mmCIF file of C-alpha atoms in Angstrom:
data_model
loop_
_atom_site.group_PDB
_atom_site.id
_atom_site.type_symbol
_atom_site.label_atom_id
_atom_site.label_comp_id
_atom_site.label_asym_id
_atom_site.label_seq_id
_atom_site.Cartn_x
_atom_site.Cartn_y
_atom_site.Cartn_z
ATOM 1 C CA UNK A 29 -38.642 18.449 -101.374
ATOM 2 C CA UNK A 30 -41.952 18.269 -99.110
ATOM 3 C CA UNK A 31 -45.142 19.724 -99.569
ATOM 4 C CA UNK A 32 -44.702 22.575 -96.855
ATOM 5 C CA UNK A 33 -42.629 23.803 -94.607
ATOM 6 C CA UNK A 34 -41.856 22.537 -91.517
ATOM 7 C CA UNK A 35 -42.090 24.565 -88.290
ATOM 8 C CA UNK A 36 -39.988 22.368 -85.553
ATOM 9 C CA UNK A 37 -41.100 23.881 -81.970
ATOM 10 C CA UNK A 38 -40.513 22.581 -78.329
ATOM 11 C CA UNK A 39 -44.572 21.712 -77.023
ATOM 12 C CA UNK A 40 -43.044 21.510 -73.746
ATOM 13 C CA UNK A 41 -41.560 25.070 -73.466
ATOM 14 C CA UNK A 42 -44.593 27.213 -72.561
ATOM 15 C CA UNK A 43 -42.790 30.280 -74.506
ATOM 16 C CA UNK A 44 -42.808 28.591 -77.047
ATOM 17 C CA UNK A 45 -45.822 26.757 -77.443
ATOM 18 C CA UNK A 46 -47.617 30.203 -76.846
ATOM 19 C CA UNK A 47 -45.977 31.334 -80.088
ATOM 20 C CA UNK A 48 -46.809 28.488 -81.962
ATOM 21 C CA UNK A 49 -50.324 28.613 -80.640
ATOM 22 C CA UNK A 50 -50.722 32.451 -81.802
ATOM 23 C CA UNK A 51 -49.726 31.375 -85.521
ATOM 24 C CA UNK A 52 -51.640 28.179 -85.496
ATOM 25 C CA UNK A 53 -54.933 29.934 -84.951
ATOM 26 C CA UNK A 54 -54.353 32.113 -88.052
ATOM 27 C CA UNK A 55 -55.912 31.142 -91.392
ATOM 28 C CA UNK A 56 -52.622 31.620 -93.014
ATOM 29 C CA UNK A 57 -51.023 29.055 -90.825
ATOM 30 C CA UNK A 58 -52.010 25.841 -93.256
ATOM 31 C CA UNK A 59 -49.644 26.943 -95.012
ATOM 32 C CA UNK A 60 -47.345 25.877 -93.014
ATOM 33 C CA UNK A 61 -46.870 22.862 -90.739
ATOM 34 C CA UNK A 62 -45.792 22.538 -86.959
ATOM 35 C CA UNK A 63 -43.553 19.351 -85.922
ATOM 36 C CA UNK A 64 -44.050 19.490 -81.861
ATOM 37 C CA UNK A 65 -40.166 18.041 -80.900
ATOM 38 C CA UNK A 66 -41.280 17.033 -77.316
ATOM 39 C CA UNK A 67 -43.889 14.794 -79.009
ATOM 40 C CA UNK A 68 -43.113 11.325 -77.583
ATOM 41 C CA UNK A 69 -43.537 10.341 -81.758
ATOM 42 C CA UNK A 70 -41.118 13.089 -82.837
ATOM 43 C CA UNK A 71 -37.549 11.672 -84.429
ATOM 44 C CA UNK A 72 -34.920 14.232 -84.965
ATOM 45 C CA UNK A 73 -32.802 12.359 -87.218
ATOM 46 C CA UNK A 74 -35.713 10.680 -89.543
ATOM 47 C CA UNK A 75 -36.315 14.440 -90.617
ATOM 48 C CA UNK A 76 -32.415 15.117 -91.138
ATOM 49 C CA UNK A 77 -32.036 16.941 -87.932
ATOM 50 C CA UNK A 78 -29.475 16.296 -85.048
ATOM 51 C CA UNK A 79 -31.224 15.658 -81.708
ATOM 52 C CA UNK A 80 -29.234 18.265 -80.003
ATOM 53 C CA UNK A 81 -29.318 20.737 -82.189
ATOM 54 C CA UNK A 82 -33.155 20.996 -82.388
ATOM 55 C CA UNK A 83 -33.531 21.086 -79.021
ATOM 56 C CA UNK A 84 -31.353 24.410 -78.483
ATOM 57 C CA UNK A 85 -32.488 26.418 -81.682
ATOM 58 C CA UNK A 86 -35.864 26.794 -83.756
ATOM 59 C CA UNK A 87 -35.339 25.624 -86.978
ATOM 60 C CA UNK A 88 -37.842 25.050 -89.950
ATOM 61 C CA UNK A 89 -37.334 23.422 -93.183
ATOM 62 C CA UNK A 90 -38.152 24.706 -96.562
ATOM 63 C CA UNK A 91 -40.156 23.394 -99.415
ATOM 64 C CA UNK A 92 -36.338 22.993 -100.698
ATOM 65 C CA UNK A 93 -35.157 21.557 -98.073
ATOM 66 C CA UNK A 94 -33.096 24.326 -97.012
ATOM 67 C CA UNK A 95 -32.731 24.559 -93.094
ATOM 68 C CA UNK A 96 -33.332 27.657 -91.320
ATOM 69 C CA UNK A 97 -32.123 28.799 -87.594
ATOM 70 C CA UNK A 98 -33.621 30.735 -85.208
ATOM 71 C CA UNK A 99 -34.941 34.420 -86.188
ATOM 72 C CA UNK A 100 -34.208 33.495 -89.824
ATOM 73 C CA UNK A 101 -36.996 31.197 -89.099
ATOM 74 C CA UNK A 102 -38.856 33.061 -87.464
ATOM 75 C CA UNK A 103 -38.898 35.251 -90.721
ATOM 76 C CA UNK A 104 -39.815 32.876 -93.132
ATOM 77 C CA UNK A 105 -42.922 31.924 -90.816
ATOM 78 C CA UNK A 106 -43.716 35.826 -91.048
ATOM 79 C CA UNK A 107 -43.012 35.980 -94.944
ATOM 80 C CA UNK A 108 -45.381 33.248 -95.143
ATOM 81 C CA UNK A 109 -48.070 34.776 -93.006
ATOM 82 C CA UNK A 110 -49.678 37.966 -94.051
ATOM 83 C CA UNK A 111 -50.878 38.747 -90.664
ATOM 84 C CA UNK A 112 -47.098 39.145 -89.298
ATOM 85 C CA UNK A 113 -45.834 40.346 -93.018
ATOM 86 C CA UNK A 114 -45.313 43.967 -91.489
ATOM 87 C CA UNK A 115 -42.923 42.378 -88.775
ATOM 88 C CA UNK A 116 -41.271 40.478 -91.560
ATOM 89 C CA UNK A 117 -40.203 43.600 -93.488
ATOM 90 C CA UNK A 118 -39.387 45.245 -90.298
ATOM 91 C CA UNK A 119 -37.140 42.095 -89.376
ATOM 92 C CA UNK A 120 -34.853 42.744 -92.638
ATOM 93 C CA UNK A 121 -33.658 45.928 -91.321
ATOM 94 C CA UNK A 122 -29.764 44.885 -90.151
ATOM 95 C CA UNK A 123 -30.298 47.042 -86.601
ATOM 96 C CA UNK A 124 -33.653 45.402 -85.798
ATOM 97 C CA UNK A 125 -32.717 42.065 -87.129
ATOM 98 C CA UNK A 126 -29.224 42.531 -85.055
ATOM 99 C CA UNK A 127 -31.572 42.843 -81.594
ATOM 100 C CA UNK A 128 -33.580 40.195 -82.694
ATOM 101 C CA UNK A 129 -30.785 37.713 -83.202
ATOM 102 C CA UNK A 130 -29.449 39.146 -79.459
ATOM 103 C CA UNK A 131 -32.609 38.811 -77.887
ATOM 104 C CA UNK A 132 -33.496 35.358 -79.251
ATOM 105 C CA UNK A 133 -30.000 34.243 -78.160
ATOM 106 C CA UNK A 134 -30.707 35.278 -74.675
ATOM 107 C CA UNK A 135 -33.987 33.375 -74.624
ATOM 108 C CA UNK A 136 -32.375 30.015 -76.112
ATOM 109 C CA UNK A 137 -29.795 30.389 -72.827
ATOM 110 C CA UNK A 138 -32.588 30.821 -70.815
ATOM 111 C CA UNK A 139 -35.433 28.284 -72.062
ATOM 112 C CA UNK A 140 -33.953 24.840 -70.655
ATOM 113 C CA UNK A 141 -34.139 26.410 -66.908
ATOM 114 C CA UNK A 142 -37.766 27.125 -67.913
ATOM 115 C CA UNK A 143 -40.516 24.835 -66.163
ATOM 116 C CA UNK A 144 -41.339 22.461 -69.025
ATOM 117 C CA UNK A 145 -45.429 21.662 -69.890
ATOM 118 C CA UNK A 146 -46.849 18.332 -69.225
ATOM 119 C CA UNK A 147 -48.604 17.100 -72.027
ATOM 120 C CA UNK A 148 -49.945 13.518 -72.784
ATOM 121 C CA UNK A 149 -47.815 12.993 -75.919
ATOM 122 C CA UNK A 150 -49.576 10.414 -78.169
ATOM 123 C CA UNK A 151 -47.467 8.421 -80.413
#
C-alpha cells in the first residue's frame, strides 16, 4: 500500500509533460503524485515496474497497489480530480472509451519519434 497514487509520466516527452503540467497546477492534484521516468533518479524496477514497459505505456499505481495502463489511467487521474470528473464519466461510455484507447494507441506508436525535452535531471 502507499499513501497516494502514483502518476508515472515521461518529463522528456513534451506531450506528455504538457499533460502532466495541466493537472499539476490544479488544487486537486496533491492528491495525487507524479514519478517523472526520465528523471536521471527514477528506478523502474525499485517501484515494481519493468523498464520497458514504462517507457511505452502510462501507467499509475493505486493506493492498493493495483497497476493501471494507459487511458485506464488516465481515468483514475480524472476520477480523482474534480476538475476533469465530467471527462471521467464521459470516458466510461464503451464508444468513447473505445476511441480513446485507439487514439492513445496511436500516440504511444508515435511518441518515441517525438523530439525528447532536455532537462537537468537532479538525482
Amino acid at each position: 500500500m502507499i499513501d497516494k497514487p502514483k502518476v508515472f509520466f515521461d518529463g522528456a516527452c513534451p506531450i506528455c509533460s504538457f499533460e502532466i503540467d495541466r493537472y499539476q497546477k490544479k488544487e486537486s492534484s496533491c492528491s495525487l503524485e507524479f514519478v517523472d521516468i526520465a528523471s536521471s533518479s527514477f528506478s523502474a524496477p525499485s517501484e515494481g515496474l519493468e523498464s520497458d514497459k514504462v517507457n511505452q505505456i502510462m501507467h499509475l499505481k493505486t493506493e492498493s497497489g493495483e497497476i493501471l495502463l494507459g487511458v485506464d489511467a488516465f481515468q483514475y487521474i480524472w476520477k480523482k480530480m474534480p476538475e476533469y470528473h465530467w471527462l471521467y464519466r464521459l470516458s466510461l461510455n464503451p464508444v468513447i472509451k473505445f476511441f480513446l484507447k485507439c487514439g492513445y494507441e496511436v500516440f504511444r506508436r508515435l511518441r518515441p519519434h517525438l523530439p525528447k525535452l532536455k532537462k537537468n535531471n537532479q538525482a
